[in-house]
Amino acid sequence: MTIQTAIAHIQGLAEGLPGIRQAPDFPPEQMNVFPFAVCYPAAGQFQAGPMGLMKGLHNLVVEIHVARKDLPRDVETALPFGEALAAAVMDDPTLGGTVDTVRADEGISYTFGALAWGGQETVGWRLTIPVKIQTVL
């Protein structure tokens, strides 16, 4: 279990959402295919666990971007993605075995609104998914 395998699984869940056209394993410099999703680690901590284990408490951020061209239409396109991704994550609390658990007690937080990627204005979601990963040292 690693942060990267968790990110890859989340990207797979995002790519499976109807309407998402791309969800690369690593954030690209530029993107010209919309809507798309990117996931990356935002913050967390590594703690000593029981003997021989390290506990990682991580916040993984997923951004879902819709190109900003016609705000009413773009918001209408973007709105369903946040709840759909949160439901997919909650339905898979070990993210396919890539984490010990999605920390349901923390909840999945989000913001919705103006975003940007590679200098292009977008609208969409920024979800923060708290996870726990125990690693054998």
mmCIF file of C-alpha atoms in Angstrom:
data_model
loop_
_atom_site.group_PDB
_atom_site.id
_atom_site.type_symbol
_atom_site.label_atom_id
_atom_site.label_comp_id
_atom_site.label_asym_id
_atom_site.label_seq_id
_atom_site.Cartn_x
_atom_site.Cartn_y
_atom_site.Cartn_z
ATOM 1 C CA MET A 1 0.000 0.000 0.000
ATOM 2 C CA THR A 2 1.351 3.390 -1.020
ATOM 3 C CA ILE A 3 0.011 6.862 -1.621
ATOM 4 C CA GLN A 4 0.580 6.371 -5.351
ATOM 5 C CA THR A 5 -1.449 3.144 -5.535
ATOM 6 C CA ALA A 6 -4.282 4.886 -3.669
ATOM 7 C CA ILE A 7 -4.130 7.800 -6.118
ATOM 8 C CA ALA A 8 -4.193 5.418 -9.094
ATOM 9 C CA HIS A 9 -7.285 3.702 -7.684
ATOM 10 C CA ILE A 10 -9.063 7.009 -7.080
ATOM 11 C CA GLN A 11 -8.231 8.056 -10.635
ATOM 12 C CA GLY A 12 -9.775 4.798 -11.836
ATOM 13 C CA LEU A 13 -12.954 5.560 -9.888
ATOM 14 C CA ALA A 14 -13.034 9.083 -11.362
ATOM 15 C CA GLU A 15 -12.442 7.795 -14.881
ATOM 16 C CA GLY A 16 -15.415 5.468 -14.429
ATOM 17 C CA LEU A 17 -17.811 8.362 -13.823
ATOM 18 C CA PRO A 18 -20.073 8.998 -16.816
ATOM 19 C CA GLY A 19 -18.793 12.074 -18.637
ATOM 20 C CA ILE A 20 -15.203 12.123 -17.311
ATOM 21 C CA ARG A 21 -13.000 11.967 -20.391
ATOM 22 C CA GLN A 22 -9.594 11.615 -18.762
ATOM 23 C CA ALA A 23 -8.069 10.816 -15.366
ATOM 24 C CA PRO A 24 -4.281 10.437 -15.752
ATOM 25 C CA ASP A 25 -2.172 8.756 -13.053
ATOM 26 C CA PHE A 26 0.015 11.870 -12.762
ATOM 27 C CA PRO A 27 -1.098 15.500 -13.131
ATOM 28 C CA PRO A 28 -0.208 16.827 -16.601
ATOM 29 C CA GLU A 29 1.256 20.264 -17.309
ATOM 30 C CA GLN A 30 -1.584 21.091 -19.695
ATOM 31 C CA MET A 31 -4.899 19.451 -20.479
ATOM 32 C CA ASN A 32 -7.093 19.917 -23.514
ATOM 33 C CA VAL A 33 -9.642 17.161 -22.830
ATOM 34 C CA PHE A 34 -12.517 18.101 -20.519
ATOM 35 C CA PRO A 35 -13.961 17.104 -18.105
ATOM 36 C CA PHE A 36 -10.946 15.563 -16.427
ATOM 37 C CA ALA A 37 -9.873 14.552 -12.933
ATOM 38 C CA VAL A 38 -6.496 14.749 -11.182
ATOM 39 C CA CYS A 39 -5.546 13.418 -7.758
ATOM 40 C CA TYR A 40 -2.534 14.291 -5.622
ATOM 41 C CA PRO A 41 -1.462 14.216 -1.966
ATOM 42 C CA ALA A 42 -2.114 17.527 -0.235
ATOM 43 C CA ALA A 43 -1.164 17.079 3.411
ATOM 44 C CA GLY A 44 -0.785 14.451 6.066
ATOM 45 C CA GLN A 45 1.550 12.944 8.563
ATOM 46 C CA PHE A 46 3.620 9.847 9.137
ATOM 47 C CA GLN A 47 3.450 8.397 12.644
ATOM 48 C CA ALA A 48 5.248 5.571 14.384
ATOM 49 C CA GLY A 49 2.858 2.649 14.586
ATOM 50 C CA PRO A 50 3.104 -0.607 16.450
ATOM 51 C CA MET A 51 6.561 -2.223 16.274
ATOM 52 C CA GLY A 52 7.702 -2.459 12.659
ATOM 53 C CA LEU A 53 4.870 -0.343 11.224
ATOM 54 C CA MET A 54 4.502 3.250 10.114
ATOM 55 C CA LYS A 55 1.048 4.809 10.043
ATOM 56 C CA GLY A 56 0.328 7.426 7.392
ATOM 57 C CA LEU A 57 -2.665 9.720 7.698
ATOM 58 C CA HIS A 58 -3.027 11.436 4.332
ATOM 59 C CA ASN A 59 -5.365 13.890 2.657
ATOM 60 C CA LEU A 60 -5.657 13.105 -1.039
ATOM 61 C CA VAL A 61 -7.141 15.872 -3.180
ATOM 62 C CA VAL A 62 -9.162 15.143 -6.303
ATOM 63 C CA GLU A 63 -9.931 18.002 -8.665
ATOM 64 C CA ILE A 64 -12.584 17.583 -11.340
ATOM 65 C CA HIS A 65 -12.274 20.246 -14.024
ATOM 66 C CA VAL A 66 -14.844 21.349 -16.612
ATOM 67 C CA ALA A 67 -13.701 23.907 -19.194
ATOM 68 C CA ARG A 68 -15.071 27.380 -18.389
ATOM 69 C CA LYS A 69 -16.858 28.591 -21.532
ATOM 70 C CA ASP A 70 -20.555 29.025 -20.687
ATOM 71 C CA LEU A 71 -20.974 29.213 -16.908
ATOM 72 C CA PRO A 72 -24.583 27.949 -16.566
ATOM 73 C CA ARG A 73 -23.907 24.989 -18.865
ATOM 74 C CA ASP A 74 -20.499 24.303 -17.297
ATOM 75 C CA VAL A 75 -21.893 24.290 -13.755
ATOM 76 C CA GLU A 76 -24.706 21.988 -14.869
ATOM 77 C CA THR A 77 -22.102 19.628 -16.354
ATOM 78 C CA ALA A 78 -19.869 19.735 -13.264
ATOM 79 C CA LEU A 79 -22.462 19.413 -10.485
ATOM 80 C CA PRO A 80 -23.086 15.636 -10.622
ATOM 81 C CA PHE A 81 -19.397 14.671 -10.461
ATOM 82 C CA GLY A 82 -18.707 15.531 -6.803
ATOM 83 C CA GLU A 83 -21.471 13.476 -5.250
ATOM 84 C CA ALA A 84 -20.856 10.611 -7.679
ATOM 85 C CA LEU A 85 -17.155 10.420 -6.825
ATOM 86 C CA ALA A 86 -17.820 10.685 -3.069
ATOM 87 C CA ALA A 87 -20.333 7.826 -3.343
ATOM 88 C CA ALA A 88 -17.855 5.684 -5.310
ATOM 89 C CA VAL A 89 -15.157 6.264 -2.664
ATOM 90 C CA MET A 90 -17.506 5.547 0.249
ATOM 91 C CA ASP A 91 -18.673 2.370 -1.486
ATOM 92 C CA ASP A 92 -15.026 1.197 -1.625
ATOM 93 C CA PRO A 93 -13.612 2.101 1.845
ATOM 94 C CA THR A 94 -10.250 0.379 1.264
ATOM 95 C CA LEU A 95 -9.956 1.807 -2.259
ATOM 96 C CA GLY A 96 -9.482 -1.629 -3.747
ATOM 97 C CA GLY A 97 -7.086 -2.639 -0.974
ATOM 98 C CA THR A 98 -4.739 0.304 -1.612
ATOM 99 C CA VAL A 99 -5.406 1.868 1.827
ATOM 100 C CA ASP A 100 -6.306 0.493 5.233
ATOM 101 C CA THR A 101 -9.347 2.730 5.259
ATOM 102 C CA VAL A 102 -10.921 5.913 4.039
ATOM 103 C CA ARG A 103 -11.280 7.740 7.341
ATOM 104 C CA ALA A 104 -15.056 8.029 7.370
ATOM 105 C CA ASP A 105 -14.937 9.824 10.729
ATOM 106 C CA GLU A 106 -13.181 12.713 8.948
ATOM 107 C CA GLY A 107 -15.631 12.796 6.034
ATOM 108 C CA ILE A 108 -14.876 13.836 2.465
ATOM 109 C CA SER A 109 -14.680 17.623 2.370
ATOM 110 C CA TYR A 110 -15.059 19.659 -0.793
ATOM 111 C CA THR A 111 -15.187 23.031 -2.425
ATOM 112 C CA PHE A 112 -16.992 23.803 -5.670
ATOM 113 C CA GLY A 113 -16.446 26.706 -8.015
ATOM 114 C CA ALA A 114 -13.738 28.408 -10.018
ATOM 115 C CA LEU A 115 -10.571 26.386 -10.650
ATOM 116 C CA ALA A 116 -7.758 26.614 -13.164
ATOM 117 C CA TRP A 117 -5.335 24.210 -14.808
ATOM 118 C CA GLY A 118 -2.336 25.113 -16.908
ATOM 119 C CA GLY A 119 -3.487 28.726 -17.126
ATOM 120 C CA GLN A 120 -6.981 27.815 -18.339
ATOM 121 C CA GLU A 121 -10.039 28.788 -16.323
ATOM 122 C CA THR A 122 -12.221 25.864 -15.282
ATOM 123 C CA VAL A 123 -15.091 25.199 -12.922
ATOM 124 C CA GLY A 124 -15.498 22.127 -10.787
ATOM 125 C CA TRP A 125 -14.815 20.233 -7.592
ATOM 126 C CA ARG A 126 -11.899 19.928 -5.191
ATOM 127 C CA LEU A 127 -12.581 16.973 -2.888
ATOM 128 C CA THR A 128 -10.312 16.014 0.010
ATOM 129 C CA ILE A 129 -10.315 12.308 0.846
ATOM 130 C CA PRO A 130 -8.683 11.378 4.184
ATOM 131 C CA VAL A 131 -7.049 7.938 4.183
ATOM 132 C CA LYS A 132 -4.981 5.770 6.511
ATOM 133 C CA ILE A 133 -2.130 3.613 5.189
ATOM 134 C CA GLN A 134 -0.037 1.387 7.446
ATOM 135 C CA THR A 135 3.322 0.435 6.003
ATOM 136 C CA VAL A 136 5.674 -2.320 7.120
ATOM 137 C CA LEU A 137 9.102 -0.829 7.825
#
